[in-house]
Structures are given as structure tokens and as C-alpha cells.
mmCIF file of N, CA and C in Angstrom:
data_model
loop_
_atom_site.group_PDB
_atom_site.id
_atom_site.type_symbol
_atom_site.label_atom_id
_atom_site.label_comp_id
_atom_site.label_asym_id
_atom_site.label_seq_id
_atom_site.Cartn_x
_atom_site.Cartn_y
_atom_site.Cartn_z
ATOM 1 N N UNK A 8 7.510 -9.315 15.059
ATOM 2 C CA UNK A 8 6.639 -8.855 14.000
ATOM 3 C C UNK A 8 5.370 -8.276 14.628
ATOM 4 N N UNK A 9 4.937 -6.896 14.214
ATOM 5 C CA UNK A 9 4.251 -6.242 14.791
ATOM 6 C C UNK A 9 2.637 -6.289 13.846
ATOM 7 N N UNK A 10 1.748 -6.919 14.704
ATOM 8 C CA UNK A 10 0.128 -6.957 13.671
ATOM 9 C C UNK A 10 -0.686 -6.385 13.877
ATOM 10 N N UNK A 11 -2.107 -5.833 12.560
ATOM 11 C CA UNK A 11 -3.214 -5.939 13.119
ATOM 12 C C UNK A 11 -4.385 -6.611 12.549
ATOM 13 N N UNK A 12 -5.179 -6.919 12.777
ATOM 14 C CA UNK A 12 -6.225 -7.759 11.753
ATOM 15 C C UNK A 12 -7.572 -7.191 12.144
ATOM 16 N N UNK A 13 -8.473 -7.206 11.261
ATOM 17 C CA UNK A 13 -9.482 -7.170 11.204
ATOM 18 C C UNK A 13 -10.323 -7.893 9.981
ATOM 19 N N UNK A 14 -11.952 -7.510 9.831
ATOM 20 C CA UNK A 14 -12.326 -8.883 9.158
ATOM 21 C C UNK A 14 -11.958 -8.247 8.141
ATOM 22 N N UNK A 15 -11.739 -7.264 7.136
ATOM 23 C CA UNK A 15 -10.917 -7.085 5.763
ATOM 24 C C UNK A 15 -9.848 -7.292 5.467
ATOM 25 N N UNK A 16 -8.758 -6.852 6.268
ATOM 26 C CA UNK A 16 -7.678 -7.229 6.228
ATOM 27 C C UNK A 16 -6.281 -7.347 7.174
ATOM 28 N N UNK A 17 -5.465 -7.718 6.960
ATOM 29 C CA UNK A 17 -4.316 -8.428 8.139
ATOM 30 C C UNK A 17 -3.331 -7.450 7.758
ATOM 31 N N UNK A 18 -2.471 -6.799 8.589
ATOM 32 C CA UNK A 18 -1.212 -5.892 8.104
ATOM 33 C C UNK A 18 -0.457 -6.546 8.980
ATOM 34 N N UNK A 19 1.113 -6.438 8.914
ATOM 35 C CA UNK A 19 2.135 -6.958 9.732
ATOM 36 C C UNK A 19 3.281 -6.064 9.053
ATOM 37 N N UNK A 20 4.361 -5.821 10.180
ATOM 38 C CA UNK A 20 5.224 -5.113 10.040
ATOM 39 C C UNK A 20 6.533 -5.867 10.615
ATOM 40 N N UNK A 21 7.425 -6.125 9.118
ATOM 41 C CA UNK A 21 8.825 -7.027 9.596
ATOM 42 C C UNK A 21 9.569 -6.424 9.800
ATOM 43 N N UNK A 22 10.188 -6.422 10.951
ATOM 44 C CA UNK A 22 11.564 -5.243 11.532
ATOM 45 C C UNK A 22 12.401 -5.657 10.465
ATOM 46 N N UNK A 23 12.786 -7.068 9.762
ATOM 47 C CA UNK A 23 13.917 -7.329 9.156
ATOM 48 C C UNK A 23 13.981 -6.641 8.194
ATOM 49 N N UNK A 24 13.253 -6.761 7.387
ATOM 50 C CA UNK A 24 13.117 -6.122 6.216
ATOM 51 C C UNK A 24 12.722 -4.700 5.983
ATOM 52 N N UNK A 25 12.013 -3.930 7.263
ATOM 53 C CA UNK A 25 11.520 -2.629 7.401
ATOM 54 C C UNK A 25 10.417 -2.504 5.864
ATOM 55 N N UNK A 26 9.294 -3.330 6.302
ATOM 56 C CA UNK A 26 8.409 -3.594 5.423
ATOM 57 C C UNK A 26 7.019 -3.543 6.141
ATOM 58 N N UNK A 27 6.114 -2.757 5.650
ATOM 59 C CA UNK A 27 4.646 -3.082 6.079
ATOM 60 C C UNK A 27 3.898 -4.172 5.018
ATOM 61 N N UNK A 28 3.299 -4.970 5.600
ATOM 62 C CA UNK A 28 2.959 -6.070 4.602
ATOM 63 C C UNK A 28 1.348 -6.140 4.609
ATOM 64 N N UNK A 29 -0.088 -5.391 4.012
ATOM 65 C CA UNK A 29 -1.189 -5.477 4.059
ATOM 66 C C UNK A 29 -1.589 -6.571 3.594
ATOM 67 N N UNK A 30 -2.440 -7.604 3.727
ATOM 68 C CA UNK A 30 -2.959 -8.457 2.549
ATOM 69 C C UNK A 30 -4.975 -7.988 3.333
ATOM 70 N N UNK A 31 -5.333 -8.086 1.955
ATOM 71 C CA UNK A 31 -7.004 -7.834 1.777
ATOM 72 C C UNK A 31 -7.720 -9.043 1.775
ATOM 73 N N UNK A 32 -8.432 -9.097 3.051
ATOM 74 C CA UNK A 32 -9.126 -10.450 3.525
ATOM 75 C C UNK A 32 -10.046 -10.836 2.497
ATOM 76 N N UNK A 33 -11.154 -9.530 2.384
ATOM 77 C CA UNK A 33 -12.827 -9.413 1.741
ATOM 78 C C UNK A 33 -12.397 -7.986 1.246
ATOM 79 N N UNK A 34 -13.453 -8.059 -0.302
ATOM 80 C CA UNK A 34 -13.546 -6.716 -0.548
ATOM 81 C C UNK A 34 -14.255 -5.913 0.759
ATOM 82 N N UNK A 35 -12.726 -4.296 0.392
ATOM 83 C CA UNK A 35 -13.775 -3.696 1.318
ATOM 84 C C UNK A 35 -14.683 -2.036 1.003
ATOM 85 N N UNK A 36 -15.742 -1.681 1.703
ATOM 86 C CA UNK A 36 -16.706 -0.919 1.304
ATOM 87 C C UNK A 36 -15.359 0.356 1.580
ATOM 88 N N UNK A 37 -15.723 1.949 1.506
ATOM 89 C CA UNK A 37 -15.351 2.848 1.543
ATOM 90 C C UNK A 37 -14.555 3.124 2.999
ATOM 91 N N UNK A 38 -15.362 3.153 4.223
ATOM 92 C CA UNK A 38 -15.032 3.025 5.005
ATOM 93 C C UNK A 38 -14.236 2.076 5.735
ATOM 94 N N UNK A 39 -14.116 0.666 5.166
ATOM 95 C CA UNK A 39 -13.103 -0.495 5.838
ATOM 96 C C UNK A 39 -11.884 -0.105 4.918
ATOM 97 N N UNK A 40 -11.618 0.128 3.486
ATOM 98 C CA UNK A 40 -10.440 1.014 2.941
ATOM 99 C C UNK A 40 -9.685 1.616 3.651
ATOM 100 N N UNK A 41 -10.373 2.808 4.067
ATOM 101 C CA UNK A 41 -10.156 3.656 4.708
ATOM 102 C C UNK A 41 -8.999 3.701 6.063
ATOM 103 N N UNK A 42 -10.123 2.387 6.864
ATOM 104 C CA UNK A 42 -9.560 2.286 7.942
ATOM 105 C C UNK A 42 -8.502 1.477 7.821
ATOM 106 N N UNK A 43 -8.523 0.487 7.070
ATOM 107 C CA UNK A 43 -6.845 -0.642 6.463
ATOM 108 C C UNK A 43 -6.171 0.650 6.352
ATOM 109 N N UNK A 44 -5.741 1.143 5.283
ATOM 110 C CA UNK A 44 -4.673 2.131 5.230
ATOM 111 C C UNK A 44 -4.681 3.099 6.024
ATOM 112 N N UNK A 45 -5.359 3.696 7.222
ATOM 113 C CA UNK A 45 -4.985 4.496 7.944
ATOM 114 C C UNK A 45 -4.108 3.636 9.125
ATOM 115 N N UNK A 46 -4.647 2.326 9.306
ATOM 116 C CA UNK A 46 -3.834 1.094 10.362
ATOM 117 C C UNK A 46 -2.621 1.136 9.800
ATOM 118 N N UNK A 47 -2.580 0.816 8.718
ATOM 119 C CA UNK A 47 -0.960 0.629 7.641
ATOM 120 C C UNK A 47 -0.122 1.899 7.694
ATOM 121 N N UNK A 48 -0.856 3.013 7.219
ATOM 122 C CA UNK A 48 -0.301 4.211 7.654
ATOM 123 C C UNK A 48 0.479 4.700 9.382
ATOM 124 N N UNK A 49 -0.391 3.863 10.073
ATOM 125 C CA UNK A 49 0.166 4.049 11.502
ATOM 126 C C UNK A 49 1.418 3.149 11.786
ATOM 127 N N UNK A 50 1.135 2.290 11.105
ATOM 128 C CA UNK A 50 2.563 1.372 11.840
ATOM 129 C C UNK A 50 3.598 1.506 10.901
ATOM 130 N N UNK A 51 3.715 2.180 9.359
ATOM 131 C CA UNK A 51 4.835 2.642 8.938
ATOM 132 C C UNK A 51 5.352 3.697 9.299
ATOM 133 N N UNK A 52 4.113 4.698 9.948
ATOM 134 C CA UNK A 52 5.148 5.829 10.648
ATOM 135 C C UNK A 52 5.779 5.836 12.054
ATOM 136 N N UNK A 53 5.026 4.676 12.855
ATOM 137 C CA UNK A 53 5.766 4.424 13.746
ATOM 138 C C UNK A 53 7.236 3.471 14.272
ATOM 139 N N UNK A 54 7.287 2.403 12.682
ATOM 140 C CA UNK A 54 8.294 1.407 12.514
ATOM 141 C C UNK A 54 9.128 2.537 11.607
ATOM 142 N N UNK A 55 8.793 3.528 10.927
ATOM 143 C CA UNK A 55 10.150 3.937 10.301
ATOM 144 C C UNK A 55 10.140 2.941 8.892
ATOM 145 N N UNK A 56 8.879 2.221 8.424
ATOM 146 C CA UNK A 56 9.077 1.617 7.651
ATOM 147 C C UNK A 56 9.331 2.108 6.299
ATOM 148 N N UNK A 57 10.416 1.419 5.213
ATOM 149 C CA UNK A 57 10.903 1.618 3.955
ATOM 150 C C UNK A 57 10.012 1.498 2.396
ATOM 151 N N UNK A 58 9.069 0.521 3.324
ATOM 152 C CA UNK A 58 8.243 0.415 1.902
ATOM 153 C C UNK A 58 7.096 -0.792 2.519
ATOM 154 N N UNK A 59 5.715 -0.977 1.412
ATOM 155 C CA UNK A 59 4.865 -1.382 1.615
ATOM 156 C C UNK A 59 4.360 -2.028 0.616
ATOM 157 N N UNK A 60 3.780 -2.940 0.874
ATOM 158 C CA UNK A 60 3.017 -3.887 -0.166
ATOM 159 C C UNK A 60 1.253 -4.528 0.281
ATOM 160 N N UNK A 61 0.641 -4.007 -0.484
ATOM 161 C CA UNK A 61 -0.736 -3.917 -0.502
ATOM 162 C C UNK A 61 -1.033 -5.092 -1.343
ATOM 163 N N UNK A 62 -1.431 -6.428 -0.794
ATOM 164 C CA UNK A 62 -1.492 -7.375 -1.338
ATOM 165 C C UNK A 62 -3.180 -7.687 -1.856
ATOM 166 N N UNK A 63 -3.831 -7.312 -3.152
ATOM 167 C CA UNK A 63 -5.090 -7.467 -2.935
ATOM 168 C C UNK A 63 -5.479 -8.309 -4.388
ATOM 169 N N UNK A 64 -4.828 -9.657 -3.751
ATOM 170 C CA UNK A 64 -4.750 -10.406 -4.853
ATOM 171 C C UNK A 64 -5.997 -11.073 -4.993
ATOM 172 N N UNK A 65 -7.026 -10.843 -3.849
ATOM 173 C CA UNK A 65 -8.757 -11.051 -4.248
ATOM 174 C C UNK A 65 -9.162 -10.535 -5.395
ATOM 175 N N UNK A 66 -8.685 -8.894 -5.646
ATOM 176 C CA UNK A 66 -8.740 -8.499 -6.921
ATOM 177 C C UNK A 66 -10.003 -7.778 -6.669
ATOM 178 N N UNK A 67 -10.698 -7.062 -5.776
ATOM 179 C CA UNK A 67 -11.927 -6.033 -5.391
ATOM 180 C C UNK A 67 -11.288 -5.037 -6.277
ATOM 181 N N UNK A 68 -12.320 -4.377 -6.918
ATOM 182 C CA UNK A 68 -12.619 -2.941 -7.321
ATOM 183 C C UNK A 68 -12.063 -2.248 -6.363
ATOM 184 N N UNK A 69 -11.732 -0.982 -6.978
ATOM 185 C CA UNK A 69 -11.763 -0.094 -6.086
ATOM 186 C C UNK A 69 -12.371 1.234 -6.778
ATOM 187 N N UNK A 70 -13.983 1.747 -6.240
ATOM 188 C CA UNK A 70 -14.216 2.677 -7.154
ATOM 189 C C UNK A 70 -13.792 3.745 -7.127
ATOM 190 N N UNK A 71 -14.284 5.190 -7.958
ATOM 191 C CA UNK A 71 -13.561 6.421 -8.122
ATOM 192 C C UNK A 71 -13.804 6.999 -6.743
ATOM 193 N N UNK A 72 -15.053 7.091 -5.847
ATOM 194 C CA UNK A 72 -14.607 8.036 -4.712
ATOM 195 C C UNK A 72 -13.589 7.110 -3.490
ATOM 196 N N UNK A 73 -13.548 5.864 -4.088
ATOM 197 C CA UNK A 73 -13.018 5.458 -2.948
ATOM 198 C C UNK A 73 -11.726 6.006 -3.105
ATOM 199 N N UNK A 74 -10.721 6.013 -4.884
ATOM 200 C CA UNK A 74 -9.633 6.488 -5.089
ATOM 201 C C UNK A 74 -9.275 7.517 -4.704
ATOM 202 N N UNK A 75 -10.321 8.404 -4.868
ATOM 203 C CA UNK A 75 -10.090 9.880 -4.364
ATOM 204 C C UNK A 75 -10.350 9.815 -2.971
ATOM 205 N N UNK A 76 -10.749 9.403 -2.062
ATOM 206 C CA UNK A 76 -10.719 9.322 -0.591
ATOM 207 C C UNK A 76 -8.819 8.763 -0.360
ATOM 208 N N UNK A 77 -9.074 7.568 -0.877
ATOM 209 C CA UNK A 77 -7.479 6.703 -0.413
ATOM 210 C C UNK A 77 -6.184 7.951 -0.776
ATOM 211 N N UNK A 78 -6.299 8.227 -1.725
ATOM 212 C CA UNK A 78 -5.233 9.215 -2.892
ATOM 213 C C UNK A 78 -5.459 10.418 -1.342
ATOM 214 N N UNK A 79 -6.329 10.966 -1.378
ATOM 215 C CA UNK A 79 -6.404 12.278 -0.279
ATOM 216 C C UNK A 79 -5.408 11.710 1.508
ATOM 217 N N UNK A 80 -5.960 10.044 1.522
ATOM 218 C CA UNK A 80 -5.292 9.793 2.930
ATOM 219 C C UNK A 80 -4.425 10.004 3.092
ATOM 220 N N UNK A 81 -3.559 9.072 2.045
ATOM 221 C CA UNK A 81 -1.714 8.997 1.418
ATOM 222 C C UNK A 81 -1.810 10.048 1.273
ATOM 223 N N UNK A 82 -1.775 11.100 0.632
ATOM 224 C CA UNK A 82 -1.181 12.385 0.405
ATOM 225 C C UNK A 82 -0.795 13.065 1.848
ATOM 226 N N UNK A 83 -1.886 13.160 2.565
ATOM 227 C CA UNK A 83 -2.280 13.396 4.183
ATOM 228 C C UNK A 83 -0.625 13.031 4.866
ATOM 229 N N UNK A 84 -0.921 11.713 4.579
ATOM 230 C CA UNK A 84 0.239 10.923 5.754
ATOM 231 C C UNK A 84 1.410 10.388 5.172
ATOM 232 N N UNK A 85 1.770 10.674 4.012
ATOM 233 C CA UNK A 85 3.353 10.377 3.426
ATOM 234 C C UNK A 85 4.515 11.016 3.866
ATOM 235 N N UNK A 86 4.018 12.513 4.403
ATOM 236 C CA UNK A 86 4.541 13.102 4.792
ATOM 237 C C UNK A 86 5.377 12.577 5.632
ATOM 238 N N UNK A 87 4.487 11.798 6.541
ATOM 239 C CA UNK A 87 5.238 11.520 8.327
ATOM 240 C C UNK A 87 5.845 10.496 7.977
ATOM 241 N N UNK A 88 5.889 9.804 7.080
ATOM 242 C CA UNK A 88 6.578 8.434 6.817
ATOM 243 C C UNK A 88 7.656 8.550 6.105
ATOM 244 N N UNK A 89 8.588 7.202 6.246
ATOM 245 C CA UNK A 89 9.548 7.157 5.650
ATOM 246 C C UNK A 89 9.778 6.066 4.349
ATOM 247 N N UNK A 90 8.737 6.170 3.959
ATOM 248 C CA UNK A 90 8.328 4.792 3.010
ATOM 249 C C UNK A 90 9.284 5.421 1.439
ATOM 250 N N UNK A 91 9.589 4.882 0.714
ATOM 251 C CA UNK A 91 10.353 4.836 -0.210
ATOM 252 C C UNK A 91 9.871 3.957 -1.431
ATOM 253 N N UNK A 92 9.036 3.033 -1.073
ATOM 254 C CA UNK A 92 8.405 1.891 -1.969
ATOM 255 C C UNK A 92 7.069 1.556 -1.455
ATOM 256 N N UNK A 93 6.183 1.477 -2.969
ATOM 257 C CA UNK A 93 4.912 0.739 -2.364
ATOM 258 C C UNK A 93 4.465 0.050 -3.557
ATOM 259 N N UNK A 94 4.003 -1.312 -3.559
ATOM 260 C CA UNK A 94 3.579 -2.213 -4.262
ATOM 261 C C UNK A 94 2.137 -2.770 -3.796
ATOM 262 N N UNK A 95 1.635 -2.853 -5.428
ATOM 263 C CA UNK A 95 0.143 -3.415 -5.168
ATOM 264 C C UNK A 95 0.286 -4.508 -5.922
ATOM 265 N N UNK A 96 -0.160 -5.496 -4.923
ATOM 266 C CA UNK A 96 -0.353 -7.245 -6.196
ATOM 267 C C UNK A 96 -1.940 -6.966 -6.220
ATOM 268 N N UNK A 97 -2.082 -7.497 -7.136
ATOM 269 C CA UNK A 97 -3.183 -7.491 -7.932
ATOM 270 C C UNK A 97 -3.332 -8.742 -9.162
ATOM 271 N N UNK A 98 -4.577 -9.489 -9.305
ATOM 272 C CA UNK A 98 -4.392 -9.977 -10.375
ATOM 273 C C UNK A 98 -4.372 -10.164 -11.715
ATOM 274 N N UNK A 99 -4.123 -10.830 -13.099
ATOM 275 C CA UNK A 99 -3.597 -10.133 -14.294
ATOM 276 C C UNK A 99 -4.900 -9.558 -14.957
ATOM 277 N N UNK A 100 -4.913 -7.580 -14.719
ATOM 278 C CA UNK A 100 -5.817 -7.183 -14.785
ATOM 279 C C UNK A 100 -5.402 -6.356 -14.772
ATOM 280 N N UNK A 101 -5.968 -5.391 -15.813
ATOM 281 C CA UNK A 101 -5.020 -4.467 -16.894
ATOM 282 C C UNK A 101 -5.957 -3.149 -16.213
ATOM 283 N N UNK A 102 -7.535 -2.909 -15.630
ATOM 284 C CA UNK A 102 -8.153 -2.184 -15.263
ATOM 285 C C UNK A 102 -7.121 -1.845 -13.545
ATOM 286 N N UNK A 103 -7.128 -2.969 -13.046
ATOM 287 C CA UNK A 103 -6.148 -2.629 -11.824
ATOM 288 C C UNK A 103 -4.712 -2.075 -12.041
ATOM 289 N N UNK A 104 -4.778 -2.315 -12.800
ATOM 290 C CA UNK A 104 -2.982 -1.457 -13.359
ATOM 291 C C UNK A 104 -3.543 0.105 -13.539
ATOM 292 N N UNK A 105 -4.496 0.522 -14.229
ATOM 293 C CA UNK A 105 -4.832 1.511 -14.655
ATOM 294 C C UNK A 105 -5.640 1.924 -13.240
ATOM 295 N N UNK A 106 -5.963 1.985 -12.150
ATOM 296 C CA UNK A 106 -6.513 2.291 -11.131
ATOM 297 C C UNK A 106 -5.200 2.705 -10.341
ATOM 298 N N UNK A 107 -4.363 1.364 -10.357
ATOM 299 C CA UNK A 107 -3.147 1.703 -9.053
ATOM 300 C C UNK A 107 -2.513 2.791 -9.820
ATOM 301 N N UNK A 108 -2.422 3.386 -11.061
ATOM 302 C CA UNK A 108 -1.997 4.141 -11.806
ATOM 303 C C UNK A 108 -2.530 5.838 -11.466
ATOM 304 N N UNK A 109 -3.819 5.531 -11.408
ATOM 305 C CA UNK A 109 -4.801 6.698 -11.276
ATOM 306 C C UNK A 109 -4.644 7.072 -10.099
ATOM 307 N N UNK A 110 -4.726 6.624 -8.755
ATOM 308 C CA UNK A 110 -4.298 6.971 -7.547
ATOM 309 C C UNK A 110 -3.417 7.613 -7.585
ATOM 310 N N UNK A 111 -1.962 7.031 -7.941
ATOM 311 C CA UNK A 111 -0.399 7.706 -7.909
ATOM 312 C C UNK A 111 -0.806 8.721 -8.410
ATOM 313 N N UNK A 112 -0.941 8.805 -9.208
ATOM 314 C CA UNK A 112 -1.476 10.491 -10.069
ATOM 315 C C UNK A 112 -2.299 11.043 -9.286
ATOM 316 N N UNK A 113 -3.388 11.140 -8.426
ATOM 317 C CA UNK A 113 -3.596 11.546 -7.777
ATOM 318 C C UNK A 113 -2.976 12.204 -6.117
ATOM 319 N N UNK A 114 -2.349 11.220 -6.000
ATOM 320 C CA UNK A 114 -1.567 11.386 -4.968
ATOM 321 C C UNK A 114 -0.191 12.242 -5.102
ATOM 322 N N UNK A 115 0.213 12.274 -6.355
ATOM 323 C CA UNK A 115 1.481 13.297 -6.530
ATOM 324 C C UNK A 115 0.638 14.936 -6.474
ATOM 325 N N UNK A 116 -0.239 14.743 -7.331
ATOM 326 C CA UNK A 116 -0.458 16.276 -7.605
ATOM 327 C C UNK A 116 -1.322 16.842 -6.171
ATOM 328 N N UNK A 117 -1.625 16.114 -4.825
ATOM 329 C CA UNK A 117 -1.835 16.324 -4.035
ATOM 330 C C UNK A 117 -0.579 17.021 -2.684
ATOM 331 N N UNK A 118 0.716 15.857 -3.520
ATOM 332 C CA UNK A 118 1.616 15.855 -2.228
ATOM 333 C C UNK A 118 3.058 16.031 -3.165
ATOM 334 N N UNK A 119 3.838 16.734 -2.679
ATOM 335 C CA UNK A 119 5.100 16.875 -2.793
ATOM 336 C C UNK A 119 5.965 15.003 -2.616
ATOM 337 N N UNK A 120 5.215 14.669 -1.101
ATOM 338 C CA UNK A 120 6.291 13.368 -1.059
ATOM 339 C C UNK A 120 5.537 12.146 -1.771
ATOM 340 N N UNK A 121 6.092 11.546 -2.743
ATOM 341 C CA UNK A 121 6.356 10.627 -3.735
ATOM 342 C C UNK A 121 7.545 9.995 -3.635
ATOM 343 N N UNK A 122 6.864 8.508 -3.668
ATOM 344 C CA UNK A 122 7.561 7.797 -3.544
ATOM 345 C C UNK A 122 7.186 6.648 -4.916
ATOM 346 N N UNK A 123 8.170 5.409 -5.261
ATOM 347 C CA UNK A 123 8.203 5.192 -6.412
ATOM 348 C C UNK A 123 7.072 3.644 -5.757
ATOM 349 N N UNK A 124 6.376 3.170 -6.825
ATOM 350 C CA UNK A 124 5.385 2.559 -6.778
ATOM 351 C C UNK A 124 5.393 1.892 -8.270
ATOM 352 N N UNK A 125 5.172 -0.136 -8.085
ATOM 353 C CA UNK A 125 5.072 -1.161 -8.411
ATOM 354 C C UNK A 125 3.517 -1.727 -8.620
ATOM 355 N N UNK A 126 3.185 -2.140 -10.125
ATOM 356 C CA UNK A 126 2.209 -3.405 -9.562
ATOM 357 C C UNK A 126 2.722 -4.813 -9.801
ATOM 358 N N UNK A 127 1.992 -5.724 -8.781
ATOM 359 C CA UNK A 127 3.080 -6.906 -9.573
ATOM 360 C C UNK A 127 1.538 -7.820 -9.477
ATOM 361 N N UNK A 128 1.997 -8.773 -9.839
ATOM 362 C CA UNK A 128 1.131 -10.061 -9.695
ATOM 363 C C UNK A 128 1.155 -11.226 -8.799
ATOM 364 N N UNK A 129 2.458 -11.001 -8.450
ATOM 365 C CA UNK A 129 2.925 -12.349 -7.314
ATOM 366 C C UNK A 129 3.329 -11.729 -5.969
ATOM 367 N N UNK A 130 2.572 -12.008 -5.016
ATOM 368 C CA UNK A 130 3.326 -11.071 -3.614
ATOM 369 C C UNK A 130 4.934 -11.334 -3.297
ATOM 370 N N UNK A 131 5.713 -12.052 -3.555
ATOM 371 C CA UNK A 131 6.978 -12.502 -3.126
ATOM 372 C C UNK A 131 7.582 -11.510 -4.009
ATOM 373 N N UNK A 132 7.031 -11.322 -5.583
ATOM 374 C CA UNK A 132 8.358 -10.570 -6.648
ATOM 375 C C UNK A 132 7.811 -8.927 -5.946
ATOM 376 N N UNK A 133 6.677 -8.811 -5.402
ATOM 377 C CA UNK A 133 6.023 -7.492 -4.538
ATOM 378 C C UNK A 133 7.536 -6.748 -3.834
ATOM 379 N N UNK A 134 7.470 -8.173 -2.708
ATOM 380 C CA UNK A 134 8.075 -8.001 -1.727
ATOM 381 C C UNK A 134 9.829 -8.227 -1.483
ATOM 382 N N UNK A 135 9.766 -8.618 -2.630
ATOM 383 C CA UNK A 135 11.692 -8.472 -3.142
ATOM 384 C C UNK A 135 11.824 -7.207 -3.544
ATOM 385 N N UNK A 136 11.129 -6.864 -4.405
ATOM 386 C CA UNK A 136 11.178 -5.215 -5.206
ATOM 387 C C UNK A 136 11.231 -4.496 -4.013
ATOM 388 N N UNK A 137 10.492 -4.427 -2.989
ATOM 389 C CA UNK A 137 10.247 -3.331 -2.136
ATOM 390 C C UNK A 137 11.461 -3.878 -0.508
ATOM 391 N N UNK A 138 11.749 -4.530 -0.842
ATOM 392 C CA UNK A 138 12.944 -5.151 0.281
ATOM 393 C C UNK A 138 14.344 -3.995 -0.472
ATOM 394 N N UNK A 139 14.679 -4.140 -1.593
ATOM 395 C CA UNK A 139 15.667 -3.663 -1.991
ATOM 396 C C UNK A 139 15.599 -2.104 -1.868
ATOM 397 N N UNK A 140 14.215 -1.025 -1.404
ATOM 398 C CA UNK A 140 14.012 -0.085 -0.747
ATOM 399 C C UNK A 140 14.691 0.292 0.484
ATOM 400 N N UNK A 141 14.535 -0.942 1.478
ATOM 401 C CA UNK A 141 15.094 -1.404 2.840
ATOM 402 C C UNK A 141 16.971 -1.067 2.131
ATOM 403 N N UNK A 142 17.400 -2.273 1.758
ATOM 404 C CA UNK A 142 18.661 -2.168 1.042
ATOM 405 C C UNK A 142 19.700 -1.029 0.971
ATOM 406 N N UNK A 143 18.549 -0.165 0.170
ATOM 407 C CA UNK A 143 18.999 1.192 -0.706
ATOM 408 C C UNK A 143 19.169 2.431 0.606
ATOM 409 N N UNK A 144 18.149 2.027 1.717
ATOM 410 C CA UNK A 144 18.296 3.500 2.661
ATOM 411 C C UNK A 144 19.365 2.896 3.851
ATOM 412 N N UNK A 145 19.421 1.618 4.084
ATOM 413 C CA UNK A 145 21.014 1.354 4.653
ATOM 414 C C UNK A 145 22.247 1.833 4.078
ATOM 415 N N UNK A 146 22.157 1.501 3.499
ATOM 416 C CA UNK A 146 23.931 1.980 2.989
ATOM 417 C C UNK A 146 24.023 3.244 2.238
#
């Protein structure tokens, strides 16, 4: 299992499952965002990973330029990846549904590659949903 950590957040990448797994330490400002998903971004394009789960069950905001910064990264780097699934846990919070919502929309009308995207509430039902990604590009 391949890691990286810093003080916002921990990513790990399971060969078994061909899964990048983020979890969000501390809310983070614009720039620690930034740099989590560009780390996450690096080790799914270098594992070939199937799908991802952004675990930010602290439940931080995420404001509008930060969306439009994150939405511009992903658009950037979906390309090089082979991701197929991405899930955000979050907790039961109907504004975070409508954010992880607003991104995707942002991020399609930026980028051709789209991929299908989950919110859940529990990281395990996250990370079953996005395992069966793994599943689907084997066979």
C-alpha cells in the first residue's frame, strides 16, 4: 500500500482494490486542497487507479473559489487517469450534496472525461460502490 500524509490529509493507494483512498485530517485552506488532490491525482495516475474516495467526514466547507480551483484541477488531470469512480463521504448534509454536485458540473463542462460520482455518508458503503469500478474494468 502506497502513502502520503500530511497535516490535512492522509491518501493511500490499495493495489487490491485499485483504489485511491483520501481521508481529510483538518479543514483545509485553498492551497492545502489544492495540494491533497494534486497528491491524489498523482498516485491515481501513476497506480492506474479505478476509482477514488474522498473521505471528508470532518465535514469542512468547501467555498466557491475553492470549487472552481478543485473543478479546474480535475478537469486538468482526468485526462491522464484511469479513474472510473469517485466518492465523497461527507456528513448528513444536504449543502455538501449540493457542493459535491456543483463541482461535477463544473468539471464536466470543463472536460470531456467524466467519470460517474457518489456521495455517501459511511466510508465503507464509499468504498464498496467504488471497488465494484475495480470489478467492472477487469472483466
Amino acid at each position: 500500500m502506497k502513502q502520503y500524509k500530511d497535516s490535512y490529509c492522509q491518501i493511500s493507494y490499495n493495489s487490491a482494490t485499485h483504489q485511491v483512498y483520501m481521508k481529510w485530517l483538518l479543514p483545509p485552506d485553498e492551497t492545502a486542497l489544492l495540494c491533497g488532490y494534486s497528491k491524489g491525482f498523482e498516485m491515481a495516475i501513476s497506480n492506474q487507479a479505478s476509482s477514488w474516495v474522498a473521505d471528508n467526514s470532518i465535514g469542512f466547507q468547501v467555498n466557491v473559489s475553492m470549487q472552481r480551483a478543485l473543478a479546474q484541477l480535475a478537469a486538468s488531470r482526468l485526462k491522464q487517469t484511469s479513474l472510473k469512480r469517485f466518492a465523497r463521504v461527507t456528513p448528513i448534509d444536504v449543502f455538501q450534496e449540493l457542493v459535491t454536485n456543483s463541482i461535477f458540473s463544473q468539471i464536466r463542462a470543463l472536460s470531456r472525461n467524466c467519470i460517474e460520482f457518489e456521495v455517501f455518508h459511511d466510508p465503507k458503503d464509499a468504498q464498496a460502490w467504488c471497488t465494484q469500478a475495480g470489478h467492472l474494468s477487469v472483466n
